[in-house]
Tab-separated table of C-alpha atoms in Angstrom:
chain	number	residue	atom	x	y	z
A	1	UNK	CA	18.564	-53.506	46.063
A	2	UNK	CA	19.358	-50.028	47.246
A	3	UNK	CA	15.846	-48.830	46.480
A	4	UNK	CA	14.693	-50.582	49.643
A	5	UNK	CA	16.185	-47.824	51.768
A	6	UNK	CA	12.844	-46.060	51.774
A	7	UNK	CA	11.498	-48.695	54.155
A	8	UNK	CA	13.770	-47.234	56.781
A	9	UNK	CA	13.110	-43.643	55.821
A	10	UNK	CA	9.360	-44.076	55.900
A	11	UNK	CA	9.596	-45.477	59.413
A	12	UNK	CA	11.073	-42.258	60.678
A	13	UNK	CA	8.735	-40.016	58.763
A	14	UNK	CA	5.437	-41.339	60.002
A	15	UNK	CA	6.497	-43.415	62.962
A	16	UNK	CA	3.641	-45.822	62.198
A	17	UNK	CA	5.904	-48.864	61.952
A	18	UNK	CA	4.088	-50.870	64.611
A	19	UNK	CA	0.703	-51.190	62.919
A	20	UNK	CA	-0.691	-54.638	63.615
A	21	UNK	CA	0.433	-57.252	61.157
A	22	UNK	CA	-3.027	-58.708	60.738
A	23	UNK	CA	-4.444	-55.413	59.492
A	24	UNK	CA	-1.746	-55.233	56.845
A	25	UNK	CA	-2.294	-58.813	55.750
A	26	UNK	CA	-6.065	-58.444	55.417
A	27	UNK	CA	-5.728	-55.182	53.540
A	28	UNK	CA	-3.257	-56.645	51.071
A	29	UNK	CA	-5.333	-59.780	50.538
A	30	UNK	CA	-8.408	-57.702	49.875
A	31	UNK	CA	-6.527	-55.387	47.525
A	32	UNK	CA	-4.897	-58.191	45.572
A	33	UNK	CA	-8.306	-59.601	44.693
A	34	UNK	CA	-8.591	-56.617	42.399
A	35	UNK	CA	-5.761	-57.919	40.261
A	36	UNK	CA	-8.064	-60.660	39.001
A	37	UNK	CA	-10.634	-58.292	37.537
A	38	UNK	CA	-8.627	-55.182	36.724
A	39	UNK	CA	-7.346	-54.306	33.306
A	40	UNK	CA	-3.673	-54.186	32.441
A	41	UNK	CA	-2.529	-50.874	34.003
A	42	UNK	CA	-0.295	-50.257	31.002
A	43	UNK	CA	-3.119	-50.731	28.492
A	44	UNK	CA	-3.657	-47.092	27.612
A	45	UNK	CA	-3.457	-45.603	31.092
A	46	UNK	CA	0.213	-44.687	30.978
A	47	UNK	CA	0.969	-46.051	34.441
A	48	UNK	CA	4.459	-47.217	35.332
A	49	UNK	CA	4.989	-51.013	35.190
A	50	UNK	CA	5.345	-52.819	38.498
A	51	UNK	CA	9.038	-53.584	38.092
A	52	UNK	CA	9.836	-49.931	37.356
A	53	UNK	CA	8.115	-48.396	40.396
A	54	UNK	CA	10.596	-46.480	42.554
A	55	UNK	CA	10.096	-47.350	46.224
A	56	UNK	CA	12.759	-45.015	47.587
A	57	UNK	CA	10.712	-41.833	47.503
A	58	UNK	CA	7.052	-40.798	47.500
A	59	UNK	CA	7.622	-38.536	44.509
A	60	UNK	CA	10.352	-37.487	42.091
A	61	UNK	CA	13.460	-35.625	43.244
A	62	UNK	CA	16.026	-35.676	40.456
A	63	UNK	CA	18.685	-33.805	42.433
A	64	UNK	CA	18.443	-36.356	45.221
A	65	UNK	CA	18.523	-39.221	42.710
A	66	UNK	CA	21.684	-37.789	41.186
A	67	UNK	CA	23.343	-37.344	44.582
A	68	UNK	CA	22.516	-40.902	45.629
A	69	UNK	CA	23.885	-42.268	42.359
A	70	UNK	CA	27.129	-40.351	42.824
A	71	UNK	CA	27.466	-41.460	46.449
A	72	UNK	CA	26.888	-45.052	45.404
A	73	UNK	CA	29.488	-44.763	42.652
A	74	UNK	CA	32.223	-42.950	44.596
A	75	UNK	CA	31.381	-43.532	48.294
A	76	UNK	CA	32.065	-39.828	48.714
A	77	UNK	CA	30.023	-37.689	51.106
A	78	UNK	CA	30.424	-34.440	49.170
A	79	UNK	CA	27.430	-34.921	46.847
A	80	UNK	CA	25.227	-35.242	49.945
A	81	UNK	CA	26.735	-32.151	51.537
A	82	UNK	CA	26.296	-30.148	48.324
A	83	UNK	CA	22.685	-31.293	47.980
A	84	UNK	CA	21.767	-30.192	51.493
A	85	UNK	CA	23.606	-26.911	51.093
A	86	UNK	CA	21.584	-26.173	47.962
A	87	UNK	CA	18.387	-27.148	49.793
A	88	UNK	CA	19.016	-24.399	52.325
A	89	UNK	CA	16.141	-23.592	54.661
A	90	UNK	CA	13.415	-25.273	52.628
A	91	UNK	CA	12.644	-27.242	55.755
A	92	UNK	CA	10.075	-29.635	54.282
A	93	UNK	CA	12.354	-30.636	51.435
A	94	UNK	CA	15.409	-30.752	53.663
A	95	UNK	CA	13.659	-33.077	56.124
A	96	UNK	CA	12.713	-35.475	53.360
A	97	UNK	CA	16.207	-35.452	51.879
A	98	UNK	CA	17.836	-35.957	55.283
A	99	UNK	CA	15.681	-39.017	55.849
A	100	UNK	CA	16.528	-40.526	52.492
A	101	UNK	CA	20.265	-39.921	52.817
A	102	UNK	CA	20.240	-41.438	56.298
A	103	UNK	CA	18.141	-44.323	55.028
A	104	UNK	CA	20.649	-44.944	52.247
A	105	UNK	CA	23.526	-45.247	54.719
A	106	UNK	CA	21.451	-47.462	57.027
A	107	UNK	CA	20.450	-49.728	54.166
A	108	UNK	CA	24.019	-50.043	52.924
A	109	UNK	CA	25.117	-51.127	56.378
A	110	UNK	CA	22.241	-53.587	56.782
A	111	UNK	CA	22.793	-55.036	53.313
A	112	UNK	CA	26.487	-55.525	54.012
A	113	UNK	CA	25.639	-57.330	57.239
A	114	UNK	CA	23.237	-59.664	55.448
A	115	UNK	CA	25.736	-60.427	52.722
A	116	UNK	CA	28.460	-61.026	55.302
A	117	UNK	CA	26.250	-63.473	57.159
A	118	UNK	CA	25.601	-65.376	53.927
A	119	UNK	CA	29.302	-65.662	53.147
A	120	UNK	CA	30.592	-68.247	55.628
A	121	UNK	CA	33.809	-67.185	57.220
A	122	UNK	CA	33.806	-63.755	55.610
A	123	UNK	CA	31.672	-61.681	57.968
A	124	UNK	CA	34.359	-60.415	60.340
A	125	UNK	CA	36.192	-57.910	58.143
A	126	UNK	CA	35.896	-54.116	58.331
A	127	UNK	CA	32.409	-52.870	57.464
A	128	UNK	CA	32.254	-50.273	54.715
A	129	UNK	CA	28.479	-49.901	54.305
A	130	UNK	CA	27.571	-46.255	54.784
A	131	UNK	CA	31.221	-45.355	55.170
A	132	UNK	CA	30.633	-42.071	53.346
A	133	UNK	CA	28.518	-40.859	56.265
A	134	UNK	CA	31.172	-41.776	58.806
A	135	UNK	CA	33.808	-40.058	56.673
A	136	UNK	CA	31.597	-36.999	56.345
A	137	UNK	CA	31.390	-36.630	60.095
A	138	UNK	CA	35.137	-37.129	60.518
A	139	UNK	CA	36.250	-34.808	57.743
A	140	UNK	CA	33.630	-32.076	58.224
A	141	UNK	CA	32.432	-32.263	61.852
A	142	UNK	CA	31.007	-28.719	61.750
A	143	UNK	CA	28.777	-29.372	58.751
A	144	UNK	CA	25.188	-29.240	60.056
A	145	UNK	CA	24.015	-31.423	57.164
A	146	UNK	CA	26.362	-34.202	58.207
A	147	UNK	CA	25.270	-33.993	61.838
A	148	UNK	CA	21.588	-33.966	60.901
A	149	UNK	CA	22.014	-36.995	58.635
A	150	UNK	CA	24.025	-38.834	61.289
A	151	UNK	CA	21.346	-38.246	63.936
A	152	UNK	CA	18.634	-39.579	61.638
A	153	UNK	CA	20.820	-42.561	60.733
A	154	UNK	CA	21.114	-43.482	64.410
A	155	UNK	CA	17.337	-43.277	64.859
A	156	UNK	CA	16.890	-45.653	61.939
A	157	UNK	CA	19.461	-48.032	63.391
A	158	UNK	CA	17.589	-48.111	66.679
A	159	UNK	CA	14.179	-48.607	65.071
A	160	UNK	CA	15.397	-51.589	63.094
A	161	UNK	CA	15.163	-53.623	66.293
A	162	UNK	CA	13.232	-51.911	69.116
A	163	UNK	CA	13.586	-55.057	71.202
A	164	UNK	CA	17.371	-54.952	71.141
A	165	UNK	CA	19.307	-54.368	74.339
A	166	UNK	CA	21.116	-51.583	72.433
A	167	UNK	CA	17.893	-49.762	71.541
A	168	UNK	CA	18.055	-47.178	74.313
A	169	UNK	CA	21.804	-46.736	74.021
A	170	UNK	CA	21.559	-45.944	70.300
A	171	UNK	CA	18.703	-43.519	70.898
A	172	UNK	CA	20.684	-41.759	73.624
A	173	UNK	CA	23.555	-41.377	71.167
A	174	UNK	CA	21.106	-40.052	68.569
A	175	UNK	CA	19.878	-37.462	71.055
A	176	UNK	CA	23.450	-36.322	71.677
A	177	UNK	CA	24.020	-35.914	67.941
A	178	UNK	CA	20.687	-34.091	67.567
A	179	UNK	CA	21.855	-31.551	70.103
A	180	UNK	CA	25.212	-31.176	68.366
A	181	UNK	CA	23.356	-30.570	65.108
A	182	UNK	CA	21.121	-27.991	66.800
A	183	UNK	CA	24.182	-26.029	67.930
A	184	UNK	CA	25.597	-26.068	64.402
A	185	UNK	CA	22.400	-24.603	62.905
A	186	UNK	CA	20.453	-22.844	65.671
A	187	UNK	CA	17.558	-21.804	63.436
A	188	UNK	CA	16.936	-25.215	61.937
A	189	UNK	CA	13.997	-27.353	63.095
A	190	UNK	CA	15.525	-30.525	61.631
A	191	UNK	CA	17.474	-31.754	64.709
A	192	UNK	CA	14.413	-31.248	66.893
A	193	UNK	CA	12.174	-33.122	64.453
A	194	UNK	CA	14.593	-36.052	64.561
A	195	UNK	CA	14.642	-35.835	68.348
A	196	UNK	CA	10.864	-36.310	68.384
A	197	UNK	CA	11.432	-39.943	67.390
A	198	UNK	CA	14.138	-40.268	70.038
A	199	UNK	CA	11.839	-38.927	72.750
A	200	UNK	CA	9.038	-41.232	71.634
A	201	UNK	CA	11.284	-44.273	71.693
A	202	UNK	CA	12.690	-43.402	75.107
A	203	UNK	CA	9.220	-42.772	76.522
A	204	UNK	CA	9.833	-39.169	77.535
A	205	UNK	CA	7.352	-37.577	79.926
A	206	UNK	CA	4.615	-35.536	78.300
A	207	UNK	CA	5.909	-32.291	79.740
A	208	UNK	CA	9.344	-32.953	78.254
A	209	UNK	CA	7.849	-33.988	74.916
A	210	UNK	CA	5.725	-30.864	74.777
A	211	UNK	CA	8.783	-28.749	75.538
A	212	UNK	CA	10.623	-30.431	72.660
A	213	UNK	CA	7.636	-29.880	70.371
A	214	UNK	CA	7.645	-26.195	71.288
A	215	UNK	CA	11.202	-25.937	69.934
A	216	UNK	CA	10.027	-27.387	66.634
A	217	UNK	CA	7.011	-25.096	66.542
A	218	UNK	CA	9.128	-22.007	67.229
A	219	UNK	CA	11.202	-22.725	64.126
A	220	UNK	CA	8.657	-24.272	61.744
A	221	UNK	CA	5.149	-24.060	63.205
A	222	UNK	CA	3.365	-25.451	60.136
A	223	UNK	CA	5.884	-28.089	59.033
A	224	UNK	CA	3.893	-31.069	57.735
A	225	UNK	CA	6.746	-33.544	58.188
A	226	UNK	CA	7.231	-32.429	61.789
A	227	UNK	CA	3.562	-32.980	62.549
A	228	UNK	CA	3.699	-36.445	61.015
A	229	UNK	CA	6.751	-37.198	63.146
A	230	UNK	CA	5.017	-35.953	66.296
A	231	UNK	CA	1.643	-37.600	65.730
A	232	UNK	CA	2.588	-41.169	66.815
A	233	UNK	CA	3.603	-40.049	70.319
A	234	UNK	CA	-0.024	-39.099	70.952
A	235	UNK	CA	-1.441	-42.327	69.491
A	236	UNK	CA	-2.726	-45.221	71.559
A	237	UNK	CA	0.110	-47.422	70.269
A	238	UNK	CA	2.661	-45.214	71.979
A	239	UNK	CA	1.966	-42.812	74.818
A	240	UNK	CA	-1.486	-41.381	74.154
A	241	UNK	CA	-4.901	-42.299	72.844
A	242	UNK	CA	-7.029	-42.030	69.754
A	243	UNK	CA	-8.670	-38.921	71.168
A	244	UNK	CA	-5.338	-37.246	71.857
A	245	UNK	CA	-3.906	-38.081	68.431
A	246	UNK	CA	-7.012	-36.902	66.621
A	247	UNK	CA	-7.123	-33.797	68.798
A	248	UNK	CA	-3.507	-32.986	67.893
A	249	UNK	CA	-4.289	-33.427	64.194
A	250	UNK	CA	-7.521	-31.425	64.313
A	251	UNK	CA	-5.875	-28.493	66.110
A	252	UNK	CA	-3.065	-28.416	63.547
A	253	UNK	CA	-5.568	-28.523	60.697
A	254	UNK	CA	-7.742	-25.794	62.218
A	255	UNK	CA	-4.753	-23.483	62.738
A	256	UNK	CA	-3.163	-24.075	59.360
A	257	UNK	CA	-2.318	-21.033	57.236
A	258	UNK	CA	-3.254	-20.755	53.574
A	259	UNK	CA	-1.474	-23.166	51.200
A	260	UNK	CA	-0.625	-25.571	54.021
A	261	UNK	CA	-0.953	-29.354	53.882
A	262	UNK	CA	-1.883	-29.578	57.554
A	263	UNK	CA	-5.631	-29.954	56.841
A	264	UNK	CA	-4.648	-33.442	55.609
A	265	UNK	CA	-3.177	-34.438	58.979
A	266	UNK	CA	-6.459	-35.866	60.360
A	267	UNK	CA	-6.390	-38.469	57.574
A	268	UNK	CA	-3.142	-39.831	59.013
A	269	UNK	CA	-4.595	-39.833	62.530
A	270	UNK	CA	-7.622	-41.775	61.322
A	271	UNK	CA	-5.411	-44.287	59.524
A	272	UNK	CA	-3.353	-44.818	62.649
A	273	UNK	CA	-6.457	-45.768	64.638
A	274	UNK	CA	-8.516	-47.826	62.222
A	275	UNK	CA	-10.018	-50.880	63.921
A	276	UNK	CA	-7.977	-53.980	63.126
A	277	UNK	CA	-10.798	-56.433	62.582
A	278	UNK	CA	-13.478	-54.171	61.058
A	279	UNK	CA	-13.563	-54.733	57.320
A	280	UNK	CA	-17.104	-53.380	56.920
A	281	UNK	CA	-17.340	-51.416	53.682
A	282	UNK	CA	-19.423	-48.652	55.250
A	283	UNK	CA	-16.603	-47.798	57.630
A	284	UNK	CA	-14.811	-46.029	54.796
A	285	UNK	CA	-17.951	-44.082	53.940
A	286	UNK	CA	-18.474	-42.883	57.504
A	287	UNK	CA	-18.690	-39.211	58.413
A	288	UNK	CA	-15.318	-39.250	60.185
A	289	UNK	CA	-13.454	-40.740	57.232
A	290	UNK	CA	-15.332	-38.658	54.656
A	291	UNK	CA	-14.399	-35.520	56.570
A	292	UNK	CA	-10.743	-36.582	56.741
A	293	UNK	CA	-10.719	-37.335	53.011
A	294	UNK	CA	-12.234	-33.957	52.215
A	295	UNK	CA	-9.614	-32.287	54.418
A	296	UNK	CA	-6.885	-33.982	52.421
A	297	UNK	CA	-8.497	-32.926	49.123
A	298	UNK	CA	-8.745	-29.352	50.382
A	299	UNK	CA	-5.096	-29.329	51.482
A	300	UNK	CA	-3.891	-30.632	48.126
A	301	UNK	CA	-6.017	-28.106	46.238
A	302	UNK	CA	-4.604	-25.218	48.270
A	303	UNK	CA	-0.944	-26.222	48.645
A	304	UNK	CA	1.653	-25.662	45.923
A	305	UNK	CA	1.683	-28.522	43.413
A	306	UNK	CA	5.369	-29.119	44.102
A	307	UNK	CA	5.062	-29.230	47.907
A	308	UNK	CA	7.585	-31.895	49.023
A	309	UNK	CA	5.023	-33.584	51.271
A	310	UNK	CA	2.117	-33.605	48.806
A	311	UNK	CA	2.947	-37.096	47.456
A	312	UNK	CA	2.692	-38.511	50.996
A	313	UNK	CA	-0.851	-37.179	51.238
A	314	UNK	CA	-1.763	-38.435	47.767
A	315	UNK	CA	-0.593	-41.980	48.477
A	316	UNK	CA	-2.616	-42.300	51.665
A	317	UNK	CA	-5.570	-40.684	49.920
A	318	UNK	CA	-5.426	-43.361	47.201
A	319	UNK	CA	-5.671	-46.049	49.886
A	320	UNK	CA	-8.744	-44.463	51.480
A	321	UNK	CA	-10.451	-43.585	48.210
A	322	UNK	CA	-10.166	-47.123	46.883
A	323	UNK	CA	-11.607	-48.537	50.097
A	324	UNK	CA	-14.402	-45.963	49.992
A	325	UNK	CA	-15.103	-47.019	46.381
A	326	UNK	CA	-14.482	-43.482	45.147
A	327	UNK	CA	-12.630	-44.793	42.124
A	328	UNK	CA	-12.677	-41.725	39.889
A	329	UNK	CA	-11.039	-39.671	42.652
A	330	UNK	CA	-8.509	-42.441	43.291
A	331	UNK	CA	-7.613	-42.503	39.598
A	332	UNK	CA	-6.957	-38.762	39.634
A	333	UNK	CA	-4.560	-39.139	42.564
A	334	UNK	CA	-2.873	-42.087	40.855
A	335	UNK	CA	-2.380	-39.992	37.729
A	336	UNK	CA	-0.532	-37.392	39.783
A	337	UNK	CA	1.569	-39.691	41.962
A	338	UNK	CA	2.226	-42.831	39.911
A	339	UNK	CA	5.838	-43.950	39.520
A	340	UNK	CA	7.121	-43.435	43.075
A	341	UNK	CA	5.671	-45.449	45.960
A	342	UNK	CA	7.923	-44.777	48.949
A	343	UNK	CA	5.184	-43.699	51.332
A	344	UNK	CA	2.671	-44.853	53.906
A	345	UNK	CA	0.792	-47.165	53.567
A	346	UNK	CA	2.753	-49.125	50.946
A	347	UNK	CA	6.023	-48.937	52.867
A	348	UNK	CA	4.642	-51.118	55.659
A	349	UNK	CA	4.688	-54.231	53.533
A	350	UNK	CA	7.459	-56.468	52.327
A	351	UNK	CA	6.732	-55.475	48.745
A	352	UNK	CA	5.613	-51.831	48.610
A	353	UNK	CA	5.480	-51.779	44.812
A	354	UNK	CA	3.236	-54.855	44.669
A	355	UNK	CA	0.890	-53.514	47.319
A	356	UNK	CA	0.628	-50.165	45.574
A	357	UNK	CA	0.022	-51.938	42.255
A	358	UNK	CA	-2.758	-54.005	43.843
A	359	UNK	CA	-4.626	-50.893	44.907
A	360	UNK	CA	-3.957	-49.308	41.541
A	361	UNK	CA	-5.506	-52.363	39.888
A	362	UNK	CA	-8.553	-52.101	42.145
A	363	UNK	CA	-8.950	-48.443	41.210
A	364	UNK	CA	-8.782	-49.272	37.506
A	365	UNK	CA	-11.304	-52.085	37.893
A	366	UNK	CA	-13.712	-49.830	39.778
A	367	UNK	CA	-13.226	-47.015	37.293
A	368	UNK	CA	-14.055	-49.309	34.383
A	369	UNK	CA	-17.072	-50.835	36.156
A	370	UNK	CA	-18.435	-47.298	36.423
A	371	UNK	CA	-17.983	-46.798	32.702
A	372	UNK	CA	-14.535	-45.233	32.634
A	373	UNK	CA	-12.087	-46.082	29.862
A	374	UNK	CA	-8.412	-45.602	29.222
A	375	UNK	CA	-9.299	-43.355	26.280
A	376	UNK	CA	-11.099	-40.989	28.634
A	377	UNK	CA	-8.362	-41.007	31.255
A	378	UNK	CA	-5.894	-38.094	31.111
A	379	UNK	CA	-2.290	-39.224	31.267
A	380	UNK	CA	0.135	-37.814	33.809
A	381	UNK	CA	1.215	-34.313	32.955
A	382	UNK	CA	-2.005	-33.466	31.109
C-alpha cells in the first residue's frame, strides 16, 4: 500500500539503512516477547490500533496528507507544488515534506514494477508510476520545489539497490539536479542537504564533504534534519568512526541555540554505534546512554511542541526508554507520538507498525508492573 513510501523517505532522512540485520532481528524478538504479557493497548489507554498506525510519517501533517491524496487521485503535480509554496522557508518542515513527496513517487514506481513483474507478459508497457513528478519537471522546470523533489527521488532510487551497477550513475544525476535546484533557490539549504546523501554514497573526500556541509551550515546552521543527514558520513559504517560521529553530534548539541532539537543528536549517534551482540540490560543504563537520553528530553522540553522533527526524536527516545526500563517516561512519549510510526528505528523493519506496537506493548507491561493503570494514564491531547 502507498503508506509504505516512508520506508524510502526514512532512508534518506537518517541514512542509517545499513544497520546490521542481526541487531534488528534480536531487538524485534526481544520486543515481541512483551506482547505476551502486555495488556491490550486499546483497553483504556487510547492508543491507535495496530492496523490503523500510519507508517508514512513520524507525526501528523494534514496538509501533506491532503496533497498526497489529491496526487494519488488525479496524478497531478500541482497539489505538491502548492504545498511546497505554502511551506516557504520553514526549512525543517520543507525538508520533511520533500522527502515524503519524493518517497511517494519512488514507491509508486517500485510498486508498478512489482505488479508488472507479477503479470506475465504485461511488464513492458509505458511506466506511469510517479508520472506526476516527471510531468512537474517538464511543465514547470523552473519550480525549485519540483527540482528539489526530483533530486531526492533520484537519491531514493539509488539507495534502493546500492549494489547496482547504476548506483553511481543515478547519484551523479542526482547531484546534477541538486545543483540545478540550488540555482533556482539560492538561499535554500534543501538541495545541499540532499547532496549530503549523494556525497556519502559516492565516497567524497572529507575536504569536499566538509565544503558541502559548510554550504548547508551557511543557510541553516541549526537544521536538525540536515544534521541527521550528515551524521552517517562520519559513522564507522561509512567514512568515519564512532568517535568522529559522536564528536560531530556533541559539537552540534553544545552549540545549539535555545529551542533547538540539536541536543538530541547524540542519541542518534549512540544508536548508530550500539554493539551488535551486546544485549546486556545495563548497557541501556550506562552513563553514555543516560546522558544521551537526558539530552533528548532537554531538547524536547525546550523546542516548540510542533517542531517538525520532534516526532523523530520521540520515536527513538521510546526505543531507548523501553530498553532502559524507564517505562513511565516511555509511556509519556508514546502518549505524544502514538498514531504515526514513520521514523527510525521502526522504519528499518519489514513491518514498522508491528515493531512499534511491540515496543508499545512492552512499555504498557512495564508501566503496569510498576503499578500504573489505564485509569491513571492521561490520553493524548490531555
